[in-house]
Short mmCIF file of C-alpha atoms in Angstrom, two decimals:
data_model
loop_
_atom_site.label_atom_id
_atom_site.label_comp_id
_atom_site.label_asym_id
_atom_site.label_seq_id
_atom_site.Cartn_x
_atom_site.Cartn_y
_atom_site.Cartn_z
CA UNK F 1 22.79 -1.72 9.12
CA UNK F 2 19.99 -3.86 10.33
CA UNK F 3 21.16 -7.65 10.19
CA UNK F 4 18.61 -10.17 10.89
CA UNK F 5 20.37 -13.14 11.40
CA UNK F 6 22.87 -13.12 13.66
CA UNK F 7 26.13 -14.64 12.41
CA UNK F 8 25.70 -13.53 8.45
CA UNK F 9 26.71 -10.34 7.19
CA UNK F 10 24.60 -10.51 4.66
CA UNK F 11 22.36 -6.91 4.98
CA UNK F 12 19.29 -7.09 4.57
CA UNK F 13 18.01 -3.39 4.78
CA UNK F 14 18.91 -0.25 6.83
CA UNK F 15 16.44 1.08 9.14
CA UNK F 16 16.34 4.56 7.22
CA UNK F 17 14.70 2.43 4.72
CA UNK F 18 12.27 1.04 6.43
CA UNK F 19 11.40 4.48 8.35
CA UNK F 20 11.11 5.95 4.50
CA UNK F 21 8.75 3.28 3.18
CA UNK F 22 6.53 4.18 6.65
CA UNK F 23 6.78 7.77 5.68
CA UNK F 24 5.41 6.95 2.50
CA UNK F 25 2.66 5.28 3.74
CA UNK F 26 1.72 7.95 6.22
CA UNK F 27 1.57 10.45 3.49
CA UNK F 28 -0.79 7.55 1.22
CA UNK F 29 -3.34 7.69 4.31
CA UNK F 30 -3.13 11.75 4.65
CA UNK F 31 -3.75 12.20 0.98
CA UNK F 32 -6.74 9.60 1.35
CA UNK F 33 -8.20 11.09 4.06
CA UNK F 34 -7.76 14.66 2.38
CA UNK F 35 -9.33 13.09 -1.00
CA UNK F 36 -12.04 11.83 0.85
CA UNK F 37 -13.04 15.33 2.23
CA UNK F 38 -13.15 17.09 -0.99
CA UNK F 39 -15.49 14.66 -2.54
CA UNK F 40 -12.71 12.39 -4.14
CA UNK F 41 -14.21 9.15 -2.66
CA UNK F 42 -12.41 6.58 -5.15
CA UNK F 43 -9.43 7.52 -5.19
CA UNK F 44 -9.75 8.47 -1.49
CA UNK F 45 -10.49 4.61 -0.87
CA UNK F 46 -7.79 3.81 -3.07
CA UNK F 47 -4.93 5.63 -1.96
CA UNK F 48 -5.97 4.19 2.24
CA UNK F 49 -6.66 0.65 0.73
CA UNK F 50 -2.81 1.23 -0.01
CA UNK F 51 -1.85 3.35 2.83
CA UNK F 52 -2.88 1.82 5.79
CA UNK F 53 -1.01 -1.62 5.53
CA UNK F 54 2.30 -0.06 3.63
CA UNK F 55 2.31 2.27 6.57
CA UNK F 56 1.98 -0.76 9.63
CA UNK F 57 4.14 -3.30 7.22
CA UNK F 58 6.89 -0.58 6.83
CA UNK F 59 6.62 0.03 10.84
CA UNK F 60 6.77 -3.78 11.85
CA UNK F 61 10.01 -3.86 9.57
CA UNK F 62 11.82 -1.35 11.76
CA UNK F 63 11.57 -3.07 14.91
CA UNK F 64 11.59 -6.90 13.01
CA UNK F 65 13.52 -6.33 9.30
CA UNK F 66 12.08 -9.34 6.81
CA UNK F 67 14.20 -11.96 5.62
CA UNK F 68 13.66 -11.06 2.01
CA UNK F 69 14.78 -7.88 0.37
CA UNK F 70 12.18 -7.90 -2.30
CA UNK F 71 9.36 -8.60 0.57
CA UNK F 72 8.12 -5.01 1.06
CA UNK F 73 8.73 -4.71 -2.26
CA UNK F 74 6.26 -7.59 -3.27
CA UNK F 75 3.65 -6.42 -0.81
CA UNK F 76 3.49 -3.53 -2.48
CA UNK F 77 2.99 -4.64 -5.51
CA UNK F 78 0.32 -6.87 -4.62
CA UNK F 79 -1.49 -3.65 -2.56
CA UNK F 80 -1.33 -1.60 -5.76
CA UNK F 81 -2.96 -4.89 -7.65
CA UNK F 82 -5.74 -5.09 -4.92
CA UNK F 83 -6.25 -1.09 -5.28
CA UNK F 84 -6.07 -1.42 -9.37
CA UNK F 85 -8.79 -4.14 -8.98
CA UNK F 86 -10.90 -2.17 -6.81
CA UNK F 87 -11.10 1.05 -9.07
CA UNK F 88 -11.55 -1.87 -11.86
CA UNK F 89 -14.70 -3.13 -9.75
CA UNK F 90 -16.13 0.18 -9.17
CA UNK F 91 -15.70 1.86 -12.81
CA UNK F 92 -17.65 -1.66 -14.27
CA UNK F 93 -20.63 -1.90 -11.56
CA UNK F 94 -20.98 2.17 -12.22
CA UNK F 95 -21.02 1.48 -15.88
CA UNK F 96 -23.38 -1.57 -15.37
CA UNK F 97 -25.74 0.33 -13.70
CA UNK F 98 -25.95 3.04 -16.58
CA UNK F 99 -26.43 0.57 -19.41
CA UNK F 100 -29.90 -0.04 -20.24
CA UNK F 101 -31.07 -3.45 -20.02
CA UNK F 102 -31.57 -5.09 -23.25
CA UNK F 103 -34.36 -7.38 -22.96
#
C-alpha cells in the first residue's frame, strides 16, 4: 500500500491503482489517435482532450499518491465535463452555420 503521510495508516491508494487509471489513459490517447486516422475527428479530439492528462495525472500519482481518494476521481469528472462541453460547442457552431439567416 502506498501511504502518503508518514505516521498514519490511513491508505490512501495502492500503486496497482494508479498504474490502472494510467493504463486507461494510454488506451484513451491510442483510440484518439486511431479515431483521428479514420476520419473520426470529434470524437478523436474528444477521447485525447481526455486521454492525455488522465494518462500524466494517473503517472504523477504513482511516484507522488494525492492526499484525497476522490482526487483522480474528481479530475476525471471534470475532464469528461470539459470533453462533453467541447462536442456541445462543436455540434451548435456546426448547426449555426447550417441555419439560414433570418433577416
Amino acid at each position: 500500500m502506498v501511504n502518503f503521510l508518514p505516521g498514519f495508516s490511513r491508505e490512501v491508494g495502492t500503486l496497482s491503482h494508479y498504474l490502472f487509471s494510467a493504463l486507461i489513459g494510454f488506451l484513451l490517447i491510442l483510440v484518439g489517435i486511431f479515431n483521428l486516422k479514420r476520419d473520426y475527428r470529434e470524437n478523436g479530439i474528444v477521447n485525447l482532450i481526455v486521454g492525455i492528462p488522465f494518462f500524466l495525472i494517473s503517472l504523477l500519482f504513482c511516484f507522488r499518491p494525492p492526499r484525497n481518494k476522490l482526487l483522480l476521481f474528481e479530475l476525471a469528472l471534470a475532464l469528461g465535463l470539459l470533453a462533453f462541453l467541447y462536442v456541445f460547442y462543436r455540434k451548435w457552431r456546426k448547426k449555426k452555420s447550417t441555419d439560414p439567416e433570418k433577416y
